[in-house]
Every structure is written in structure tokens, then in C-alpha cells.
Short mmCIF file of C-alpha atoms in Angstrom, two decimals:
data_model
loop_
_atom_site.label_atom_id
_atom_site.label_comp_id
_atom_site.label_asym_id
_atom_site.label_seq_id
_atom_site.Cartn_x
_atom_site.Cartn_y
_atom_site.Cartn_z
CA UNK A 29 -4.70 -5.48 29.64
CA UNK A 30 -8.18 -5.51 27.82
CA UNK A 31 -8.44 -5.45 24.03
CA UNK A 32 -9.58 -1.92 24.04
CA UNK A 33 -6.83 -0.55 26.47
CA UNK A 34 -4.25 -2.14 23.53
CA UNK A 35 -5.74 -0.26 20.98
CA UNK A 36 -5.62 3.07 22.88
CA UNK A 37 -1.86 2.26 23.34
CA UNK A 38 -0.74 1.49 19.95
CA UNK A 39 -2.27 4.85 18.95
CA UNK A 40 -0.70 6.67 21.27
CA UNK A 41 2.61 5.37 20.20
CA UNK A 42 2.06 5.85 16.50
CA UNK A 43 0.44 9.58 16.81
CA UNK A 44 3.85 10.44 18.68
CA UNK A 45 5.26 8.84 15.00
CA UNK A 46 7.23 11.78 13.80
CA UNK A 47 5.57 10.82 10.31
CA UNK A 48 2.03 11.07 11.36
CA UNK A 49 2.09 14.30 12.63
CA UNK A 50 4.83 16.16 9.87
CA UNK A 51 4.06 19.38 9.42
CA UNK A 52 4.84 21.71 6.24
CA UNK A 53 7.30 23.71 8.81
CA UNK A 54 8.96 19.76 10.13
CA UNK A 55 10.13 20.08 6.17
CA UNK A 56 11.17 23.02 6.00
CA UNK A 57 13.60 22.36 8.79
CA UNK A 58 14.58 18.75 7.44
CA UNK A 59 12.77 16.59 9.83
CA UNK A 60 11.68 13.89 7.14
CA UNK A 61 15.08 11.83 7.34
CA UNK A 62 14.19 11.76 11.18
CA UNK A 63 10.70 10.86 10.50
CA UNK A 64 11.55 7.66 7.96
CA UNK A 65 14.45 6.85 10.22
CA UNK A 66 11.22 6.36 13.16
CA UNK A 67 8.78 4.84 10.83
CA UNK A 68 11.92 2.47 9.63
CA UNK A 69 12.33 1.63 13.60
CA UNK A 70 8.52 0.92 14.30
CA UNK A 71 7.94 -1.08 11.38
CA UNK A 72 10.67 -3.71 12.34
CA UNK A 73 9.01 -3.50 16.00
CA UNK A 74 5.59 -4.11 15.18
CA UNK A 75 6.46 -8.22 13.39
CA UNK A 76 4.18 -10.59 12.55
CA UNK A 77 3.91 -14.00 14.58
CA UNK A 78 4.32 -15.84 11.52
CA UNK A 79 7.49 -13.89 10.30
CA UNK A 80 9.09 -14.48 13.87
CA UNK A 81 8.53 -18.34 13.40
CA UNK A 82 10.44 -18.98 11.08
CA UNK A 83 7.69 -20.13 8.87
CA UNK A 84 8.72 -17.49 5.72
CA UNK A 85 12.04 -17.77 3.91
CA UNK A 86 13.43 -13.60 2.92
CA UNK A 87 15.72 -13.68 0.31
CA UNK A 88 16.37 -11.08 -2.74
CA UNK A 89 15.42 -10.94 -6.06
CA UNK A 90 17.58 -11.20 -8.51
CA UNK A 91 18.08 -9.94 -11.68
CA UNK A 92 14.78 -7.95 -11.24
CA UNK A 93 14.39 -3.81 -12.27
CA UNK A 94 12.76 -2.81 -9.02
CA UNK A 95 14.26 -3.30 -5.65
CA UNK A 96 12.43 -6.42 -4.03
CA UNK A 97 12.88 -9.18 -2.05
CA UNK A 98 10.91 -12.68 -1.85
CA UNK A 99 8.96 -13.91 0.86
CA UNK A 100 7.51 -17.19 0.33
CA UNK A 101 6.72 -19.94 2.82
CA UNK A 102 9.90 -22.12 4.50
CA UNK A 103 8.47 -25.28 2.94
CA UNK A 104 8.45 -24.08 -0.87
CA UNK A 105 4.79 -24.35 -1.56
CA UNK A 106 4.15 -21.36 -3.98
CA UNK A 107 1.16 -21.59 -6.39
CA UNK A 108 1.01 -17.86 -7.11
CA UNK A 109 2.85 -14.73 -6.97
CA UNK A 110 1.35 -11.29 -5.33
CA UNK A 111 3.59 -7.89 -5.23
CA UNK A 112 3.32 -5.81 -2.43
CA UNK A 113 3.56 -2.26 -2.06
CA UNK A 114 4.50 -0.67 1.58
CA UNK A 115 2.61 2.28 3.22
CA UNK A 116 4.37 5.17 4.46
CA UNK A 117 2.52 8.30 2.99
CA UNK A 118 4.30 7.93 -0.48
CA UNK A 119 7.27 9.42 1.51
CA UNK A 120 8.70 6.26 4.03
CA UNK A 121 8.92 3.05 4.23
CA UNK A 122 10.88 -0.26 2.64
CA UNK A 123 10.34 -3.53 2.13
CA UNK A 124 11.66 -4.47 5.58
CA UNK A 125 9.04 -2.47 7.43
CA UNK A 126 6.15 -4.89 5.95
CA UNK A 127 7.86 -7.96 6.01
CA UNK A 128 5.00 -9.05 8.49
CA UNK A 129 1.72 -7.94 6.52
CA UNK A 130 3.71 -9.75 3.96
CA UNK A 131 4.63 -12.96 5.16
CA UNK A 132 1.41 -13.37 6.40
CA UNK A 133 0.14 -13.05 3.11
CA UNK A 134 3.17 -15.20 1.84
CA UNK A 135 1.49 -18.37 4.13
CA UNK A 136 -2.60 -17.86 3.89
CA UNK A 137 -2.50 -18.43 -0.10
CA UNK A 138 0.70 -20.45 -0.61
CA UNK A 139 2.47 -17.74 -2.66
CA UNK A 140 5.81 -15.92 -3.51
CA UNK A 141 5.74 -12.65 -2.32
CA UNK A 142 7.94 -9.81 -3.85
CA UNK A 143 8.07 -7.24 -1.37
CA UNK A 144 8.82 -3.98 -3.58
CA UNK A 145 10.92 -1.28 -2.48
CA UNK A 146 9.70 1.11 -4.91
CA UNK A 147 10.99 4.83 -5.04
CA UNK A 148 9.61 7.27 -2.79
CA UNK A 149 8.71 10.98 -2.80
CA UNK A 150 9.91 13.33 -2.74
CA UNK A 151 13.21 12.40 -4.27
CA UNK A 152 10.58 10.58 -6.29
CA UNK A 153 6.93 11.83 -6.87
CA UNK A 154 4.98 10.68 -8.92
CA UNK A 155 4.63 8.94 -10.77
CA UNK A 156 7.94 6.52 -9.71
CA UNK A 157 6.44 4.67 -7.40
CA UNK A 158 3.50 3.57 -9.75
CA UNK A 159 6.22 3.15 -12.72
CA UNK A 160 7.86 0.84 -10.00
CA UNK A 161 4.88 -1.82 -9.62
CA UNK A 162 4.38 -1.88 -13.32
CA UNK A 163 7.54 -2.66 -14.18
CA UNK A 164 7.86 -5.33 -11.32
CA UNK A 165 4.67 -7.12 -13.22
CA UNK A 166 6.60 -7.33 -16.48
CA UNK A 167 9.16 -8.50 -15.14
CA UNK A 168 7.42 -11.75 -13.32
CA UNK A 169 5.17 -12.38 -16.73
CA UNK A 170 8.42 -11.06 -19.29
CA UNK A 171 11.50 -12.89 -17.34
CA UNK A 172 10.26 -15.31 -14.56
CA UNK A 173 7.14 -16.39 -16.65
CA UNK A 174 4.33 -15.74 -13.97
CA UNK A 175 1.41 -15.58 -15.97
CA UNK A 176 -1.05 -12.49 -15.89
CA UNK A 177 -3.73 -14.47 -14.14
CA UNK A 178 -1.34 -16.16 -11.54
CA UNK A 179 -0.33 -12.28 -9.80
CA UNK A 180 -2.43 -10.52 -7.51
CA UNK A 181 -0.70 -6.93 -6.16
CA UNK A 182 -1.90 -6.02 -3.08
CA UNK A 183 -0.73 -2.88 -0.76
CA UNK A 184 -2.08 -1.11 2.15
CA UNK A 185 -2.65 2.55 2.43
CA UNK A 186 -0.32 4.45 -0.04
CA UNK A 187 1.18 1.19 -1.07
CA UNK A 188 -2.69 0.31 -2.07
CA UNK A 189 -2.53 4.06 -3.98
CA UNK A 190 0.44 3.21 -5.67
CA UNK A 191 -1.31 -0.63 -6.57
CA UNK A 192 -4.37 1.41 -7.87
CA UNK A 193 -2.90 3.67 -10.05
CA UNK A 194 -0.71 0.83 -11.47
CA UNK A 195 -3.54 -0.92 -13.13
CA UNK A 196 -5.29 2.21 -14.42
CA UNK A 197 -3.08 1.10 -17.68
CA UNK A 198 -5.45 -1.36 -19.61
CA UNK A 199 -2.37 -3.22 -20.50
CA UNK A 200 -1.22 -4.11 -17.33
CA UNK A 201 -3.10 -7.12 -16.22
CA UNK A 202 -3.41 -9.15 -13.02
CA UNK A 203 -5.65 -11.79 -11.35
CA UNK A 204 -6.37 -9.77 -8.24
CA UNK A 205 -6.17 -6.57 -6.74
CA UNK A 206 -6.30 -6.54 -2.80
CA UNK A 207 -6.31 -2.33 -1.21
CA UNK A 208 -6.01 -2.05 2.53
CA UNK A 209 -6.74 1.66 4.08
CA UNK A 210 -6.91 3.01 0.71
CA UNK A 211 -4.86 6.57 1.04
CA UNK A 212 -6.81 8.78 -1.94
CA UNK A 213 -7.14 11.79 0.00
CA UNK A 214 -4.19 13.45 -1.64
CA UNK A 215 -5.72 16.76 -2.02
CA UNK A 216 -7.36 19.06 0.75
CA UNK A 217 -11.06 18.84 -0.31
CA UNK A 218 -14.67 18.18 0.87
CA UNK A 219 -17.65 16.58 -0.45
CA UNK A 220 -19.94 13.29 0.24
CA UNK A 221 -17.20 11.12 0.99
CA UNK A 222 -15.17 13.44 3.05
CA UNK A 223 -16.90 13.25 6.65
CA UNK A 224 -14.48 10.57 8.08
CA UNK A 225 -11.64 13.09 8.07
CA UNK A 226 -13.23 15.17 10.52
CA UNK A 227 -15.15 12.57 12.28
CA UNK A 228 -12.60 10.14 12.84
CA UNK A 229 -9.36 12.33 13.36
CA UNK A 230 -9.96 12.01 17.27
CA UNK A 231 -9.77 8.01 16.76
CA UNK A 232 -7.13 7.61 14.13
CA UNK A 233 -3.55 8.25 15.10
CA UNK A 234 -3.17 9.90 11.16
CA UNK A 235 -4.45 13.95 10.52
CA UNK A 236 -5.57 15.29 7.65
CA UNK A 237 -2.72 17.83 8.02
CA UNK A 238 -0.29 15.36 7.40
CA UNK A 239 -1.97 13.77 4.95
CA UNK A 240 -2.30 17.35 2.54
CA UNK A 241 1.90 17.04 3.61
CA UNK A 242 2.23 13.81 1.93
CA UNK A 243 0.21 15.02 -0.98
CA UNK A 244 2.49 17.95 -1.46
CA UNK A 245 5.46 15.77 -1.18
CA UNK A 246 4.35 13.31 -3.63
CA UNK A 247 4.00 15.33 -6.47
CA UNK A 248 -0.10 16.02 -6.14
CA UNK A 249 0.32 20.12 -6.61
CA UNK A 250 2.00 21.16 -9.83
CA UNK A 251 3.50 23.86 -7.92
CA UNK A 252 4.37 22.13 -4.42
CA UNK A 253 6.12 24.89 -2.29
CA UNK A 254 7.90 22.49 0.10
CA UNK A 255 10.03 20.96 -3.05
CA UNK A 256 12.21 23.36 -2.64
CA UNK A 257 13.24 22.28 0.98
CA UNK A 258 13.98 18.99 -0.15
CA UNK A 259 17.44 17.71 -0.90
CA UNK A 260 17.94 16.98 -4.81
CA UNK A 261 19.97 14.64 -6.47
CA UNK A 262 17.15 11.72 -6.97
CA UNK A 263 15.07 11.58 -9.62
CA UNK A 264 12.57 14.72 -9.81
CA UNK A 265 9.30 15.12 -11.36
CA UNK A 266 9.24 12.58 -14.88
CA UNK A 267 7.80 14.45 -17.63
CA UNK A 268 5.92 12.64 -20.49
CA UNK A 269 2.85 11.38 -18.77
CA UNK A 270 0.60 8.97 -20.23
CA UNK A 271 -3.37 9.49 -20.13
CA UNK A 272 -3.13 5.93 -18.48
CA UNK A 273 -0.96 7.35 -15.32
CA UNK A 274 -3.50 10.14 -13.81
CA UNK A 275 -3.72 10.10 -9.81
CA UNK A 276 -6.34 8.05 -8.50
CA UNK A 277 -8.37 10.95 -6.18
CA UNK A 278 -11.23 11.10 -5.48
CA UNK A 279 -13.36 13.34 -7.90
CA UNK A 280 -14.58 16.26 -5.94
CA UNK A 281 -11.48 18.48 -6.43
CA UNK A 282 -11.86 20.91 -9.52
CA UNK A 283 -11.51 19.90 -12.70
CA UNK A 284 -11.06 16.30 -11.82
CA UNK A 285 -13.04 12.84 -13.25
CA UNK A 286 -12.29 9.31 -12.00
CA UNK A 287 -10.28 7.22 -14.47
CA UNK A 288 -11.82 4.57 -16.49
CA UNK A 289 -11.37 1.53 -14.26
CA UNK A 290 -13.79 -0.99 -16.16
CA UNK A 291 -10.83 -3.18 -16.62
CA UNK A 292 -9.93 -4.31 -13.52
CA UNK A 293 -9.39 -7.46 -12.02
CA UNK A 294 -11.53 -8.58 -8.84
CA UNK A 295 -10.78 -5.81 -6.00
CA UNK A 296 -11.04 -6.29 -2.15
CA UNK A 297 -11.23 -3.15 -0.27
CA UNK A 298 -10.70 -3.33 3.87
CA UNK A 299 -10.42 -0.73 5.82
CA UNK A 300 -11.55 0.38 9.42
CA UNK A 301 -14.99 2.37 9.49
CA UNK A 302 -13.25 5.13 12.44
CA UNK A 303 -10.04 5.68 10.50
CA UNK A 304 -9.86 9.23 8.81
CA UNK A 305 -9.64 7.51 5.19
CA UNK A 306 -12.99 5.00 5.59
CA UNK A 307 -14.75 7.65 3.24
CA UNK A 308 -12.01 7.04 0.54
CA UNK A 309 -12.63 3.33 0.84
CA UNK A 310 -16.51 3.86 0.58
CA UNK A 311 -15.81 6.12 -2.50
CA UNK A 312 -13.72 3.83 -4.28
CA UNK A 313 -15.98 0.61 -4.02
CA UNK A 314 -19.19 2.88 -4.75
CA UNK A 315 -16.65 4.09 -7.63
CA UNK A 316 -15.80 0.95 -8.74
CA UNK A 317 -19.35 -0.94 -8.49
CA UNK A 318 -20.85 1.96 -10.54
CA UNK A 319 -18.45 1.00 -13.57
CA UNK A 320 -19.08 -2.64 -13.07
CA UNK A 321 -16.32 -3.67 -11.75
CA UNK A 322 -16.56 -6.95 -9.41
CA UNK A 323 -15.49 -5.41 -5.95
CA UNK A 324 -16.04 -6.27 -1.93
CA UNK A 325 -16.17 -3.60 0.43
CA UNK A 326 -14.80 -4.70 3.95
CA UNK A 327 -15.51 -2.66 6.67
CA UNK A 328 -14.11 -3.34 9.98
CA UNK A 329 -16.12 -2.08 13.33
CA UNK A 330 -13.52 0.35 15.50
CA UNK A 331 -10.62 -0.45 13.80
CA UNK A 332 -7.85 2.23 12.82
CA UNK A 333 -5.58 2.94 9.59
CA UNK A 334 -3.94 -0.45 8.11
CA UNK A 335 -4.78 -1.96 11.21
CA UNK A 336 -4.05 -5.27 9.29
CA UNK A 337 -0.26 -4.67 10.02
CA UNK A 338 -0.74 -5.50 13.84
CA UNK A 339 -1.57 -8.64 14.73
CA UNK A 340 -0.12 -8.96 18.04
CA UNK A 341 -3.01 -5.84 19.08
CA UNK A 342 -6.10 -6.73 17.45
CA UNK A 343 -7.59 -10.37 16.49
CA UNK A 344 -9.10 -8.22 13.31
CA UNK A 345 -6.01 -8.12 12.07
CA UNK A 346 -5.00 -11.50 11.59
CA UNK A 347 -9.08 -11.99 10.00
CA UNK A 348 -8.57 -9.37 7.39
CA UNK A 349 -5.08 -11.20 6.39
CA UNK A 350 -6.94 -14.59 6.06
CA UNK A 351 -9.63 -13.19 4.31
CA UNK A 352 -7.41 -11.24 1.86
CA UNK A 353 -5.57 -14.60 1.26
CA UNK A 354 -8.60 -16.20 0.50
CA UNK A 355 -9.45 -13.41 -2.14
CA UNK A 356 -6.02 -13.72 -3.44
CA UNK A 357 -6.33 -17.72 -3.71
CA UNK A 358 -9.90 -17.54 -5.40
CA UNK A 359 -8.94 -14.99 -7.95
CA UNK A 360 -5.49 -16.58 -8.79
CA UNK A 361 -6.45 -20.49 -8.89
CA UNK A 362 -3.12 -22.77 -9.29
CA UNK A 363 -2.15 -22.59 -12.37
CA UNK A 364 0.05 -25.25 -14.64
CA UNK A 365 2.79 -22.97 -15.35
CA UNK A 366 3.15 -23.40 -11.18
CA UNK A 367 6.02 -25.87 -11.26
CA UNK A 368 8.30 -23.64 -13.25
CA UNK A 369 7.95 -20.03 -12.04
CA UNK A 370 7.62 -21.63 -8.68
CA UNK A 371 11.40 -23.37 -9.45
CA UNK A 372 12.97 -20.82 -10.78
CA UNK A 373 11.57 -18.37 -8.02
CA UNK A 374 12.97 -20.71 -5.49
CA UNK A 375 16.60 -20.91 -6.94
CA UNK A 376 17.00 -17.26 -6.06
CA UNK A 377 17.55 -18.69 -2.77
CA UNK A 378 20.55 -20.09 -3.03
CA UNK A 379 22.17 -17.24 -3.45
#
């Protein structure tokens, strides 16, 4: 089978994802169990080669706020820490779907990382999920000791969302900051950036449809009509938002200006140039180099949303991983506090 004939194959499979083609009416009926229940199934297909050779140890965290588990490399050589957030449209997803993406990560820059099952929409909108990755940083620095400089986060789609708006708060400080398929097209809109949803919907195995779905879902409108079809008893809306936790969207929707991002850390943006969302990527490093922030913009020919999570179909794949490790190594150089994070990271193990 040639290269190209895999590609066609995997996005065939993944458009008949109920989860990338949800509808406001698949709500409405209470389809999205059913369509997390699938994504659940073909993320624990879809493994890396290194996770299935036995070259990662998966064990959970303990004592931490955030549901997590470790991933660091079989022989115990862990010189930095990264926290990963899962895609899934804000709305699926856990830890144990992106085990893979994660393990690779785990290997190419020697590092612990904690997988975070942060809380999802729309039991959970935002902003949970962003609350999640903030409190899994103080945590590592507060309780395990990881310094600041020693964590990257990294996350691909609305995992890399979730990773974005995290840092918006000055305060919250990391090494590195790796975003894979950026998902920032959270409102229905048009504008410079906004061709690739058009232009690439025939390519990508995502729609813009479900993607104005997910924003509903995750708490983007104030007055989201499909709440009302979802099941309560999670968490709701939190009130008392901070000027530091604002969506990260892009800024041609009414009324809206991109948050101060001058503090952030080095930022590597990949993404495929025929998925729907390469215009959000292109905004967000034109974004991000306009406030001075140090960023790379990786753009990979014919490849599809978070295409880094499969390997086994495309040798692109397995480049962007070693070149996000590489990012993650450079910005987060081994630091002397190594040797006791590292231990007392390890110890979780045992139990």
C-alpha cells in the first residue's frame, strides 16, 4: 500500500469518528457518550511503536490535584518534566488515548511525562480544563520540586488550546511551550486567517460544523443552547473569572483582542498546511512574533489534523515528535535539581 493510499485510509476511518462529524441535533439526542466511547476506542488503536515496546514505564501520580499518570522512559533517565494535555474537541478524550504522542515524547528528551486527564466540557467548560494544567504546574514546582525552567507543557489540538490559555497568567511560568494543530477556531467567524476552513475541509477528516459544536459545548457562547441537552451533575460554568483566563481566539470575532502573551516561554507551533485549522496556526505564530515572543512555525506539506499522533501512517509523524523533543530539550537544559525530582518522581512507581 503506497504512503498516500494510507493517508486516504486513516481519514476515512476517522471522518466516520462519531466525534468528527457531531452535529448540534447528535446532542440533542445524546450521542456524545457514544461519540467519546469511539474516540476512547480509536485512541487505544492508533499506539505508538515506542509505547508497544516496552520502552515507557505508565504508572499514576500520586498525591497530585489533577488526574494524571507518568510516562517516563523504562530505564529511569528523566532530566525534565513536560505535562501533556489530550485532544478531543474540549469534549473527549483521557490520558489513555495519548499515551503514544506521549511516550514518544517521554523517550526523544529523556523526561517524565504527566499525562493529564483534565476535566472536559461540557460537564466542564471552561475554564476547567485550563484551571486543570495550572494547577498540575504548581503542583510539580509546589510539592515535587520541578523547577519553573525544568517543565515544558505541550498538547495537540484542544489539548494545545487548553496549554495556551494556561500560560496567559503571567504567573504561571514554564521553560517551553510545544502546540500541535492548534484548535482556536472556537467561534464561527471569517477573516484573513480563516481560508483553511473552507479550503481544506475536503482533505481534513474534521468540519467546521463540528468544530462551532465543540465551541458551544465548551463554554465559548454565553448563552450555548445545547447546555440544556446535556446531563448535569458535574461541575457547570465557574463564575469569578480572572482577566488572566480569557479564551485564546483568534481576534476577528466582535468585540474581541488577543491577550497579552509577551510573557511566554519559547513556543513551537506544528501543524499540517491542508488541515482545516493551518490558518489558526499561521495566526497564532504571526500573533505571537508581532509581540516578540520567540516562536517557530512548523508547517508540514499534506499532512492532516494532529497528524503527529500516527506514526505507524506517516514518517512525518515520528519527525515532528523528534523535533518537538528537541525543542523541549533545548528550552529545558538538565538542570541540578534533576537527581531529586527525578527520585522522587520515580518512587511513585512502586506503588
Amino acid at each position: 500500500m503506497s504512503r498516500e493510499q494510507k493517508i486516504r485510509m486513516l481519514i476515512s476511518a476517522l471522518r466516520k469518528q462519531v466525534l468528527f462529524r457531531i452535529s448540534a441535533q447528535d446532542i440533542r439526542d445524546g450521542r456524545l457518550e457514544e461519540a467519546r466511547k469511539a474516540f476512547r476506542d480509536q485512541g487505544t488503536r492508533h499506539k505508538s511503536p515506542l509505547e508497544t515496546s516496552g520502552e515507557v514505564d505508565v504508572f499514576p501520580t500520586s498525591g497530585a490535584p489533577i488526574g494524571s499518570e507518568w510516562i517516563t522512559p523504562v530505564n529511569g533517565n528523566i532530566e525534565r518534566v513536560i505535562i501533556y494535555a489530550h485532544g478531543g474537541g474540549f469534549v473527549a478524550g483521557a490520558a489513555t488515548t495519548h499515551r503514544g504522542v506521549a511516550g514518544d515524547l517521554a523517550l526523544g528528551a529523556n523526561a517524565a511525562v504527566m499525562n493529564v486527564d483534565y476535566r472536559l466540557a461540557p460537564e466542564h467548560p471552561f475554564p476547567a480544563g485550563m484551571r486543570d494544567i495550572q494547577e498540575s504546574i504548581r503542583w510539580l514546582t509546589g510539592t515535587i520540586g520541578v523547577p519553573n525552567t525544568a517543565i515544558s507543557v505541550a498538547g495537540e489540538s484542544a489539548g494545545a488550546s487548553i496549554c495556551l490559555s494556561a500560560l496567559i497568567d503571567p504567573k504561571i511560568k514554564v521553560g517551553g511551550l510545544v502546540l500541535m494543530s492548534t484548535f482556536l477556531s472556537l467561534l464561527p467567524n471569517t477573516g484573513e486567517f480563516k481560508g483553511s476552513l473552507e479550503t481544506n475541509r475536503d482533505f481534513d477528516y474534521l468540519s467546521p460544523e463540528s468544530l462551532s459544536v465543540f465551541g458551544e459545548l465548551y463554554g465559548v457562547h454565553s448563552k450555548s443552547r445545547l447546555h440544556s441537552h446535556i446531563p448535569q451533575g458535574g461541575g457547570g460554568r465557574e463564575r469569578g473569572l480572572r482577566i488572566e483566563e480569557r479564551l485564546v481566539v483568534t481576534p476577528h470575532d466582535e468585540g474581541w483582542e488577543c491577550p497579552d502573551l509577551r510573557h511566554l516561554p519559547n513556543v513551537l507551533i506544528q501543524a499540517g498546511n491542508s488541515e482545516i485549522l493551518a490558518d489558526d496556526s499561521r495566526y497564532l505564530a504571526a500573533e505571537l512574533d508581532t509581540q516578540g515572543v520567540k516562536v517557530t512555525l512548523d508547517m508540514y506539506p499534506n499532512m492532516f489534523h494532529a497528524f503527529q499522533l500516527f506514526p505507524r501512517f506517516v514518517e512525518e509523524a515520528e519527525l515532528a515528535i523528534d523535533r518537538a523533543s528537541s525543542f523541549i530539550v533545548n528550552c529545558t537544559p538538565s538542570h541540578t535539581a534533576v537527581p531529586r525530582f527525578a527520585s522522587q518522581i520515580l518512587a511513585q512507581r512502586m506503588f
